[in-house]
Structure formats: structure tokens, C-alpha cells
């Protein structure tokens, strides 16, 4: 229960704090009261002692002593035996006072205050004051003892302790209950927050937690949550448009396939015509297959499913290979490739080549005919950046921000060759992210730069 409920936990903490404080108070109060009661008893003893002592000192003759004896009996009985007086001496004639309790050994007492516990557990201890009076006249040296029964004092102390325990006990119960109630009341905003969260529905737009209705302490949490909602909304939008885009991309080749096949079937065709049709169908099928492969690739990259075969490679060498791979399209447009710089990086060779080939293939398509495409490899402390620069028409900044989105193309035309369906740059981005990097693009002074970074890492 205490693990699961914050209110119960807080109530428990309140209770523990109160119990410790109340006990500390109770002990302090009791000790103080006990000390003050003992002081009072000492005062009383002192008072009794000084009341009788002059009488003893002044009586020296045997006759006087007889009178004193009678006085002593009076004194001891006058307060119901609560205060007792004894005199002992070596001469039994000078013994005065009633019977002495067994536990008290008058001879062994030291001068001054003392306390003797009685064997009967129900009886309170005796407080005594003892003094030795020197011999005077015929009278020998005497020990004079006054004793007080501490029952009334101890009774006060016991009663006080009982009340104290009672107050502590009920105080603690009150605090536990109040603590629980207070913390539950304090938790209300959290309940309100979770009630609000419960109403969130996946896919519904513009859903936000209402921050104004929450106490200050929860603002940061609610803001963070709203941030998640914004990102989730974006991801949802992307997913939705992605679905629409996928459908759209696949629809064109499929419509073409169906149309051509229906046409071919509508009447008898020569073998040559059928071969043409199959050739054209194959193109559409390849286009579809390429889209699907790219999508699978992307989805694997995004879920981190690549069994990365990381190795330490020279990026210059790998770039060289990618350029060779694209040789045909480069020569077709009389383009040359220049590789600047080098860096050794810990990368998945296949992914790196794929990424660079995507950039180069775009470059070869959009570069000014007969120009040179530059591949710049720059190593900095934390990143290696690889960029492909080609001369070409400036790209508007509005497009620049979106080029790395899936299926996004500047011309928007979806009827390009079998390999250009707008997934190339999003694959570059996914590969960069797999390697702890990101992508960048700029278009200025007639040069378009597309590139990606790779995190410089120890062997991952
Ligand atoms: N080097 C470049 N110069 C100009 N525009 C480019 C360049 N590279 C990419 N683009 C633009 O970015 C879009 C997306 O590129 P990409 O994702 O590779 O898709 P695709 O190559 O299939 O069109 C391209 O359609 C093009 O409009
Ligand atoms: Mg491309």
C-alpha cells in the first residue's frame, strides 16, 4: 500500500515525524517534571529537618528527652505517617521515632539527601535527609533522619505521564489521518492531470493538456507532455501523409500495369506487341519493387534493425567506389567527380556507399551539364562531414527544409524514371542517423550542397 500510494506514504512520513517529535517532547517534559518534583521534595525535607533540629540540639537532659519523645510521636502521626522522624544513637535511650521500614538501614545512610526504593513494587521510594549531630552535655552523638514518602509526588508524575502518552497517542492518530487527508487533497491536481491524459485519443489533432488549471509544480511536467503530444502529432501527420504517398506512388505503376494488360487482352496481339507490353510492364514492376525496397530499407533503418557491419574504412576509397558505380550517368552528362579530403571512419561500408551514391545520383541529375561534382570529406573533432556539391539552379529555401522528407520532390512530378521516387534523401538521413550523425543542405551562389555527418566514435 505504501509503495503504491503517495498519499499513504506521505501520511506515514507525517506520522513517523510526529511520533519522533512527540516522544522527544514527552521524554523532555517528564524528565523536567521529575526533576522539579524531586527538588520540591528536597525542599520539603529541608524544611521539616530545620523545623525539628533546634529542638533536638537544645534538649540535653534526660527529662527533656522524654518530652521530645512525645513530640516525635505526635509529629510522625500528624501527617498520617507520610513524614517520619528517627533518631538513633549508640545509647538505646536516645532512640526516637516509630518502626523503621525493613529496606531502610538507618546506620548505613550517609549524611545529606538519599533515596531508598521499597521492596513492595507498588510503594513509591522514600526520600531521606540524614545528619549527624555531635554529642552535647550528657547526650551522646546522634543520627537524625527525616523521611518523606514520595507517593503524592510520584502520583503526580504518573498521572502526568499517562496524560502525556494519551495526548501523544491521539495526536499521532490525528496527524496520520489528517496527513492522509491533506496529501490526498494535495494530490488532486495529479488526478486531474491523469483524467486529462485519459481523454487523449491517438490521432486526434490539437490535443493539449490545459496547463493553466494545474498548480505550478506540475507545469513543467504538463509542458513536457504537451511537447510529446506535438511531436506525436507531427509523427502521426507524417505517417498519414506517408500512407497517402505510398498509396499514390504505387497507384500510378499499378494503374499503368492494369491498363496495359487490359489493352493487350482486349484483342489478339502479335508476339512482338506482347513482348513490348511485357517489357513496359517490367519497368513498372521494377519501379514498384524499387519503391518497396526503399521503404523496407527506410523502415529497417528507422527501427535500428540493421545488423551493422561496422568497419574502419577510408571514406575517400568508398567515395571513389560510389563514383565508379555511377560512372554511366555521369558520363552521359559529361560530368566529372573530384574528391577532396579523406577521413577514416567506423561505418557500415554498404550503408555509406548507398548514402553517397544517392547524393551523387541526384548530383548527376541536377548538375549543370559538363561541370564538376565535388565530394568534400572534412574531419572535425566530433564529426566527419561528407558533402556533395554540384553547380545547378538555386533551390528555394521553402523546399530545402523539406527535401529530406519521404517522397518530397521539388517538381512534385511523380512520373519520373523508375528510380526517382523521392526516397533517396530520406534514406541518406536514416543512414546518417544510424551513424550518430545528421544531414545538411544549402543552396547558394549557384552551388547546391547536400551532405551528412557521421559521429566520430570509438568502435561501437
Ligand atoms: N543536387 C540536387 N540539386 C537540386 N535538387 C536536388 C538535388 N538533390 C536532390 N534534389 C531535390 O530533392 C528531391 C528529393 O531527392 P531524393 O530524395 O533523392 O528523391 P529523387 O532523387 O527520387 O527525386 C529531388 O526530387 C530534387 O527535387
Ligand atoms: Mg535521388
Coordinates of C-alpha atoms and ligand atoms in Angstrom, one line a residue:
X1 CA 0.0 0.0 0.0
X2 CA 2.8 2.4 1.0
X3 CA 4.7 1.6 -2.2
X4 CA 1.7 2.3 -4.4
X5 CA 0.0 5.3 -2.8
X6 CA 1.8 8.6 -2.5
X7 CA -0.8 9.8 0.0
X8 CA -0.3 6.8 2.2
X9 CA 3.4 7.2 2.0
X10 CA 3.1 10.9 2.9
X11 CA 0.8 10.1 5.8
X12 CA 3.3 7.5 7.0
X13 CA 6.0 10.1 6.9
X14 CA 4.0 12.7 8.7
X15 CA 3.2 10.0 11.4
X16 CA 6.8 9.0 11.8
X17 CA 7.8 12.6 12.1
X18 CA 5.1 13.3 14.7
X19 CA 5.8 10.2 16.7
X20 CA 9.5 11.1 16.9
X21 CA 8.8 14.7 17.9
X22 CA 6.0 13.8 20.3
X23 CA 8.2 11.2 22.0
X24 CA 11.1 13.6 22.3
X25 CA 8.8 16.2 23.8
X26 CA 7.2 13.7 26.2
X27 CA 10.6 12.5 27.4
X28 CA 11.8 16.0 27.9
X29 CA 8.7 17.1 29.8
X30 CA 8.7 14.0 32.0
X31 CA 12.4 14.4 32.9
X32 CA 11.8 18.1 33.7
X33 CA 8.8 17.4 35.8
X34 CA 10.6 14.6 37.7
X35 CA 13.5 16.9 38.4
X36 CA 11.3 19.7 39.6
X37 CA 9.3 17.3 41.8
X38 CA 12.4 15.9 43.4
X39 CA 13.6 19.4 44.0
X40 CA 10.3 20.1 45.8
X41 CA 10.7 17.0 47.9
X42 CA 14.2 18.1 48.9
X43 CA 12.9 21.5 49.9
X44 CA 10.2 19.9 51.9
X45 CA 12.7 17.6 53.6
X46 CA 14.9 20.5 54.3
X47 CA 12.0 22.4 55.8
X48 CA 11.0 19.5 58.0
X49 CA 14.5 18.9 59.1
X50 CA 15.2 22.5 60.0
X51 CA 11.9 22.6 61.9
X52 CA 12.9 19.8 64.3
X53 CA 16.6 20.1 64.5
X54 CA 16.7 23.0 67.0
X55 CA 14.5 21.0 69.4
X56 CA 17.0 18.1 69.3
X57 CA 20.0 20.3 69.8
X58 CA 18.5 22.2 72.6
X59 CA 17.5 19.1 74.7
X60 CA 20.3 17.7 76.6
X61 CA 18.9 16.3 79.8
X62 CA 17.0 13.0 80.1
X63 CA 13.8 14.8 81.1
X64 CA 14.0 17.0 78.1
X65 CA 14.5 13.9 76.0
X66 CA 11.3 12.3 77.4
X67 CA 9.4 15.4 76.3
X68 CA 10.9 15.3 72.9
X69 CA 9.9 11.6 72.5
X70 CA 6.3 12.6 73.0
X71 CA 6.6 15.4 70.5
X72 CA 8.2 13.0 68.0
X73 CA 5.3 10.6 68.2
X74 CA 2.9 13.5 67.6
X75 CA 4.9 14.7 64.7
X76 CA 5.1 11.3 63.0
X77 CA 1.4 10.6 63.3
X78 CA 0.2 14.1 62.5
X79 CA 0.5 13.6 58.7
X80 CA -0.7 10.0 58.6
X81 CA 2.8 8.7 58.6
X82 CA 3.9 10.4 55.4
X83 CA 6.7 12.2 57.1
X84 CA 8.7 10.2 59.7
X85 CA 11.5 11.3 62.1
X86 CA 14.1 9.0 63.6
X87 CA 16.9 9.5 65.9
X88 CA 19.4 6.7 66.6
X89 CA 22.4 6.6 68.8
X90 CA 24.7 4.1 70.5
X91 CA 22.7 4.6 73.7
X92 CA 19.2 3.0 73.1
X93 CA 17.8 5.6 75.5
X94 CA 18.3 8.1 72.8
X95 CA 16.4 6.2 70.1
X96 CA 13.4 8.1 68.9
X97 CA 10.8 7.5 66.2
X98 CA 8.4 4.8 65.1
X99 CA 9.3 1.5 63.4
X100 CA 11.8 1.7 60.5
X101 CA 10.9 0.0 57.2
X102 CA 13.0 -3.1 56.6
X103 CA 14.6 -1.7 53.4
X104 CA 16.0 1.3 55.3
X105 CA 19.2 0.8 57.2
X106 CA 19.5 4.0 59.2
X107 CA 23.0 3.4 60.3
X108 CA 24.3 2.9 56.7
X109 CA 22.8 6.2 55.4
X110 CA 25.2 8.9 54.5
X111 CA 24.7 12.5 55.7
X112 CA 22.7 14.5 53.2
X113 CA 19.8 13.5 50.8
X114 CA 19.2 9.9 49.8
X115 CA 16.6 7.8 48.2
X116 CA 15.6 4.3 49.1
X117 CA 13.4 2.1 47.0
X118 CA 11.0 -0.1 48.9
X119 CA 10.7 -3.8 48.1
X120 CA 7.0 -3.5 47.6
X121 CA 6.8 -2.5 43.9
X122 CA 3.5 -0.7 44.5
X123 CA 5.1 1.6 47.0
X124 CA 7.0 4.7 46.0
X125 CA 10.5 5.3 47.1
X126 CA 11.4 7.1 50.4
X127 CA 13.3 10.3 50.3
X128 CA 15.5 10.9 53.3
X129 CA 17.7 13.5 54.8
X130 CA 20.3 12.4 57.3
X131 CA 22.6 14.4 59.6
X132 CA 24.9 13.6 62.4
X133 CA 24.6 15.7 65.5
X134 CA 27.7 15.9 67.8
X135 CA 27.4 15.0 71.4
X136 CA 26.3 17.7 73.8
X137 CA 26.2 17.6 77.6
X138 CA 25.0 14.1 78.8
X139 CA 23.7 13.4 75.3
X140 CA 25.8 11.3 73.0
X141 CA 26.3 11.9 69.3
X142 CA 23.1 11.2 67.3
X143 CA 22.0 10.5 63.8
X144 CA 18.9 12.3 62.9
X145 CA 16.9 11.2 59.9
X146 CA 13.8 12.7 58.3
X147 CA 12.0 10.6 55.6
X148 CA 9.2 11.5 53.2
X149 CA 7.0 9.1 51.4
X150 CA 7.2 10.2 47.7
X151 CA 3.7 8.8 46.8
X152 CA 2.0 12.1 46.2
X153 CA 4.8 13.4 44.1
X154 CA 5.2 10.2 42.1
X155 CA 1.4 10.1 41.7
X156 CA 1.5 13.5 40.0
X157 CA 4.4 12.2 37.8
X158 CA 2.5 9.1 36.9
X159 CA -0.7 11.0 36.1
X160 CA 1.2 13.4 34.0
X161 CA 2.9 10.6 32.1
X162 CA -0.4 8.9 31.5
X163 CA -1.9 12.2 30.1
X164 CA 1.2 12.7 28.0
X165 CA 1.0 9.3 26.5
X166 CA -2.7 9.7 25.8
X167 CA -2.2 13.0 24.1
X168 CA 0.7 11.6 22.1
X169 CA -1.2 8.6 21.0
X170 CA -4.3 10.5 19.9
X171 CA -2.1 13.3 18.5
X172 CA -0.3 10.7 16.3
X173 CA -3.6 9.2 15.1
X174 CA -4.9 12.6 14.3
X175 CA -1.8 13.5 12.4
X176 CA -1.9 10.2 10.5
X177 CA -5.5 10.8 9.5
X178 CA -5.0 14.5 8.7
X179 CA -1.8 13.8 6.9
X180 CA -3.6 11.3 4.7
X181 CA -6.4 13.7 4.0
X182 CA -4.0 16.6 3.3
X183 CA -1.9 14.6 1.0
X184 CA -5.0 13.3 -0.8
X185 CA -6.2 16.8 -1.2
X186 CA -2.7 17.8 -2.4
X187 CA -2.7 15.0 -5.0
X188 CA -6.0 16.2 -6.5
X189 CA -4.3 18.1 -9.3
X190 CA -2.4 15.0 -10.3
X191 CA -5.6 13.1 -10.5
X192 CA -7.0 15.9 -12.6
X193 CA -3.9 15.6 -14.8
X194 CA -4.3 11.9 -15.3
X195 CA -8.0 12.5 -16.0
X196 CA -7.0 14.9 -18.7
X197 CA -4.4 12.5 -20.1
X198 CA -7.1 9.7 -20.2
X199 CA -9.1 11.8 -22.6
X200 CA -6.3 12.0 -25.2
X201 CA -7.1 9.9 -28.2
X202 CA -4.4 8.8 -30.7
X203 CA -4.5 10.6 -34.0
X204 CA -6.8 13.4 -32.8
X205 CA -5.3 16.8 -33.7
X206 CA -4.5 19.7 -31.4
X207 CA -4.9 17.8 -28.2
X208 CA -3.1 19.6 -25.3
X209 CA -3.2 19.4 -21.5
X210 CA -4.6 22.6 -20.1
X211 CA -1.7 24.0 -18.1
X212 CA -3.5 27.0 -16.6
X213 CA -5.7 24.7 -14.5
X214 CA -2.7 23.0 -12.9
X215 CA -0.6 24.1 -10.0
X216 CA 2.9 25.5 -10.7
X217 CA 4.7 22.3 -9.7
X218 CA 3.0 20.4 -12.5
X219 CA 3.6 23.0 -15.2
X220 CA 7.0 21.6 -16.3
X221 CA 5.6 18.0 -16.5
X222 CA 2.5 19.1 -18.4
X223 CA 4.6 21.2 -20.8
X224 CA 6.9 18.3 -21.4
X225 CA 3.9 16.1 -22.0
X226 CA 2.5 18.7 -24.4
X227 CA 5.8 18.7 -26.2
X228 CA 5.4 14.9 -26.6
X229 CA 1.9 15.5 -28.0
X230 CA 3.2 18.0 -30.5
X231 CA 5.9 15.5 -31.7
X232 CA 3.4 12.7 -31.7
X233 CA 1.0 14.8 -33.7
X234 CA 3.7 15.6 -36.3
X235 CA 4.8 11.9 -36.5
X236 CA 1.1 11.0 -36.9
X237 CA 0.7 13.5 -39.7
X238 CA 3.8 12.3 -41.4
X239 CA 2.6 8.7 -41.1
X240 CA -0.7 9.6 -42.5
X241 CA 0.8 11.5 -45.4
X242 CA 3.3 8.7 -45.8
X243 CA 0.5 6.2 -46.2
X244 CA -1.2 8.5 -48.7
X245 CA 2.1 9.0 -50.6
X246 CA 2.8 5.3 -50.6
X247 CA -0.6 4.6 -52.0
X248 CA -0.2 7.3 -54.5
X249 CA 3.3 6.1 -55.6
X250 CA 2.1 2.5 -56.0
X251 CA -1.1 3.5 -57.7
X252 CA 0.5 5.0 -60.8
X253 CA 2.5 2.0 -61.8
X254 CA -0.3 -0.3 -60.9
X255 CA -2.8 1.7 -63.0
X256 CA -0.3 1.6 -65.9
X257 CA 0.1 -2.2 -65.4
X258 CA -3.6 -2.8 -65.4
X259 CA -4.3 -0.5 -68.3
X260 CA -1.6 -2.1 -70.4
X261 CA -2.6 -5.6 -69.6
X262 CA -6.3 -4.9 -70.3
X263 CA -5.4 -3.3 -73.5
X264 CA -3.2 -6.2 -74.5
X265 CA -6.0 -8.7 -73.7
X266 CA -8.7 -6.7 -75.5
X267 CA -7.7 -8.2 -78.8
X268 CA -5.2 -10.6 -80.4
X269 CA -1.7 -9.3 -80.2
X270 CA 1.4 -10.3 -82.1
X271 CA 4.3 -11.8 -80.1
X272 CA 6.2 -8.7 -80.7
X273 CA 3.5 -6.5 -79.3
X274 CA 3.2 -8.8 -76.3
X275 CA 6.9 -8.6 -75.7
X276 CA 6.8 -4.8 -75.8
X277 CA 4.0 -4.8 -73.4
X278 CA 5.8 -7.2 -71.0
X279 CA 8.9 -5.0 -71.3
X280 CA 6.9 -2.0 -70.3
X281 CA 5.2 -3.9 -67.6
X282 CA 8.6 -5.0 -66.3
X283 CA 9.6 -1.3 -66.0
X284 CA 6.5 -0.6 -63.9
X285 CA 7.1 -3.6 -61.8
X286 CA 10.7 -2.6 -61.2
X287 CA 9.6 0.8 -60.2
X288 CA 7.2 -0.7 -57.7
X289 CA 9.8 -3.1 -56.5
X290 CA 12.3 -0.2 -56.1
X291 CA 9.8 1.8 -54.1
X292 CA 9.0 -1.1 -51.8
X293 CA 12.7 -1.9 -51.3
X294 CA 13.5 1.6 -50.4
X295 CA 10.6 1.7 -48.0
X296 CA 11.7 -1.5 -46.3
X297 CA 15.2 -0.1 -46.1
X298 CA 13.9 3.0 -44.5
X299 CA 11.7 1.2 -42.1
X300 CA 14.6 -1.0 -41.0
X301 CA 16.9 2.0 -40.7
X302 CA 14.4 3.8 -38.5
X303 CA 13.8 0.9 -36.2
X304 CA 17.5 0.3 -36.0
X305 CA 17.3 -3.2 -37.4
X306 CA 20.5 -3.1 -39.4
X307 CA 22.9 -5.8 -38.5
X308 CA 25.5 -3.2 -38.9
X309 CA 28.8 -4.5 -40.3
X310 CA 30.8 -1.7 -39.0
X311 CA 34.4 -1.4 -40.1
X312 CA 37.2 1.2 -40.1
X313 CA 37.3 2.4 -43.7
X314 CA 38.8 5.2 -45.7
X315 CA 35.9 7.4 -46.8
X316 CA 37.9 8.5 -49.9
X317 CA 38.2 5.0 -51.1
X318 CA 34.5 4.3 -50.5
X319 CA 33.6 7.6 -52.3
X320 CA 35.7 6.5 -55.2
X321 CA 33.8 3.3 -55.5
X322 CA 30.4 5.1 -55.4
X323 CA 31.6 7.4 -58.1
X324 CA 32.6 4.4 -60.3
X325 CA 29.3 2.8 -59.7
X326 CA 27.6 5.9 -61.1
X327 CA 30.0 6.3 -64.0
X328 CA 27.4 5.7 -66.7
X329 CA 25.0 8.5 -65.6
X330 CA 28.0 10.9 -65.0
X331 CA 29.5 10.4 -68.5
X332 CA 26.1 10.7 -70.0
X333 CA 26.0 14.3 -68.9
X334 CA 29.8 14.9 -69.3
X335 CA 30.3 15.3 -65.6
X336 CA 33.5 14.7 -63.7
X337 CA 33.9 14.0 -60.0
X338 CA 36.6 15.4 -57.7
X339 CA 37.1 14.0 -54.2
X340 CA 38.6 16.4 -51.7
X341 CA 40.0 15.3 -48.3
X342 CA 39.9 12.0 -46.6
X343 CA 39.0 10.5 -43.2
X344 CA 38.9 7.1 -41.7
X345 CA 35.7 6.3 -40.1
X346 CA 34.0 3.5 -38.4
X347 CA 31.0 2.9 -40.7
X348 CA 28.9 0.3 -42.3
X349 CA 30.5 0.2 -45.7
X350 CA 27.4 -0.8 -47.6
X351 CA 25.3 1.9 -46.0
X352 CA 27.9 4.6 -46.6
X353 CA 28.2 3.7 -50.2
X354 CA 24.4 3.7 -50.6
X355 CA 24.1 7.1 -49.0
X356 CA 26.8 8.7 -51.1
X357 CA 25.5 7.1 -54.3
X358 CA 22.1 8.6 -53.6
X359 CA 23.7 12.1 -53.3
X360 CA 25.8 11.5 -56.3
X361 CA 23.0 10.3 -58.4
X362 CA 21.0 13.4 -57.5
X363 CA 24.1 15.5 -58.3
X364 CA 24.5 13.8 -61.7
X365 CA 20.9 14.6 -62.4
X366 CA 20.8 18.2 -61.4
X367 CA 24.4 19.4 -62.1
X368 CA 25.0 21.8 -64.9
X369 CA 26.0 19.7 -67.9
X370 CA 29.8 19.3 -68.3
X371 CA 30.5 20.6 -64.8
X372 CA 32.4 19.0 -61.9
X373 CA 30.8 17.5 -58.9
X374 CA 32.9 17.9 -55.7
X375 CA 32.8 15.4 -52.8
X376 CA 34.2 17.1 -49.7
X377 CA 35.3 14.9 -46.8
X378 CA 36.0 17.0 -43.7
X379 CA 37.0 15.7 -40.3
X380 CA 36.4 17.8 -37.2
X381 CA 36.7 16.8 -33.6
X382 CA 33.4 15.2 -33.1
X383 CA 32.0 14.7 -36.6
X384 CA 33.1 13.8 -40.1
X385 CA 31.1 15.6 -42.7
X386 CA 30.7 14.2 -46.3
X387 CA 29.1 16.6 -48.8
X388 CA 28.4 16.5 -52.5
X389 CA 28.5 19.9 -54.3
X390 CA 27.2 20.5 -57.7
X391 CA 26.5 23.5 -59.8
X392 CA 22.8 24.0 -60.6
X393 CA 19.8 26.1 -60.2
X394 CA 19.1 27.5 -56.8
X395 CA 16.6 25.6 -54.7
X396 CA 14.1 27.8 -52.8
X397 CA 14.6 27.7 -49.0
X398 CA 11.0 26.5 -48.6
X399 CA 11.9 23.3 -50.4
X400 CA 15.3 23.0 -48.7
X401 CA 13.7 22.3 -45.3
X402 CA 11.6 19.5 -46.7
X403 CA 13.8 17.7 -49.2
X404 CA 14.7 15.0 -46.7
X405 CA 11.1 14.1 -46.1
X406 CA 10.0 10.9 -47.7
X407 CA 8.6 11.3 -51.2
X408 CA 9.3 15.0 -51.2
X409 CA 10.4 16.3 -54.6
X410 CA 10.8 19.9 -55.7
X411 CA 9.0 19.5 -59.0
X412 CA 6.3 17.4 -57.4
X413 CA 6.1 15.3 -60.5
X414 CA 5.6 11.7 -59.7
X415 CA 6.1 10.3 -63.1
X416 CA 9.9 10.1 -63.2
X417 CA 12.1 7.3 -64.1
X418 CA 11.9 4.0 -62.2
X419 CA 14.5 5.1 -59.5
X420 CA 13.4 8.6 -58.7
X421 CA 10.5 8.5 -56.3
X422 CA 11.7 10.9 -53.6
X423 CA 13.0 8.4 -51.1
X424 CA 16.8 8.9 -51.9
X425 CA 17.4 11.8 -49.4
X426 CA 15.3 10.3 -46.6
X427 CA 17.5 7.2 -46.9
X428 CA 20.6 9.4 -46.7
X429 CA 19.1 10.9 -43.5
X430 CA 18.3 7.5 -42.0
X431 CA 21.8 6.2 -42.7
X432 CA 23.3 9.4 -41.1
X433 CA 21.2 8.8 -38.0
X434 CA 22.3 5.2 -37.8
X435 CA 25.9 6.5 -37.6
X436 CA 25.0 9.1 -35.0
X437 CA 25.0 12.0 -37.4
X438 CA 22.5 14.1 -39.4
X439 CA 22.1 15.7 -42.8
X440 CA 22.5 19.2 -44.1
X441 CA 21.7 21.1 -47.3
X442 CA 22.3 24.5 -48.7
X443 CA 21.9 26.3 -52.0
X444 CA 23.8 29.4 -52.7
X445 CA 25.8 31.1 -55.4
X446 CA 24.7 28.5 -58.0
X447 CA 26.1 25.6 -55.9
X448 CA 23.9 23.1 -54.3
X449 CA 25.4 21.2 -51.3
X450 CA 23.8 18.1 -49.9
X451 CA 25.7 16.2 -47.2
X452 CA 25.6 14.2 -44.0
X453 CA 27.7 13.9 -40.9
X454 CA 28.9 10.8 -39.1
X455 CA 29.8 10.8 -35.4
X456 CA 33.4 10.2 -34.7
X457 CA 33.2 7.3 -32.3
X458 CA 35.3 4.6 -30.7
X459 CA 34.4 1.2 -32.0
X460 CA 30.7 0.9 -31.4
Ligands
LIG1 N1 21.7 18.1 -56.2 C1 20.4 18.5 -56.3 N2 20.1 19.6 -56.9 C2 18.9 20.1 -57.0 N3 17.8 19.5 -56.4 C3 18.0 18.3 -55.8 C4 19.3 17.8 -55.7 N4 19.3 16.7 -54.9 C5 18.0 16.5 -54.6 N5 17.2 17.5 -55.1 C6 15.8 17.6 -54.9 O1 15.4 16.8 -53.8 C7 14.4 15.9 -54.3 C8 14.4 14.7 -53.4 O2 15.6 13.9 -53.8 P1 15.6 12.4 -53.5 O3 15.1 12.2 -52.2 O4 16.9 11.9 -53.8 O5 14.5 11.9 -54.5 P2 14.6 11.6 -56.0 O6 16.0 11.6 -56.4 O7 14.0 10.2 -56.1 O8 13.8 12.6 -56.7 C9 14.6 15.7 -55.7 O9 13.4 15.4 -56.3 C10 15.0 17.1 -56.1 O10 13.9 17.9 -56.3
LIG2 MG1 17.6 10.7 -55.5

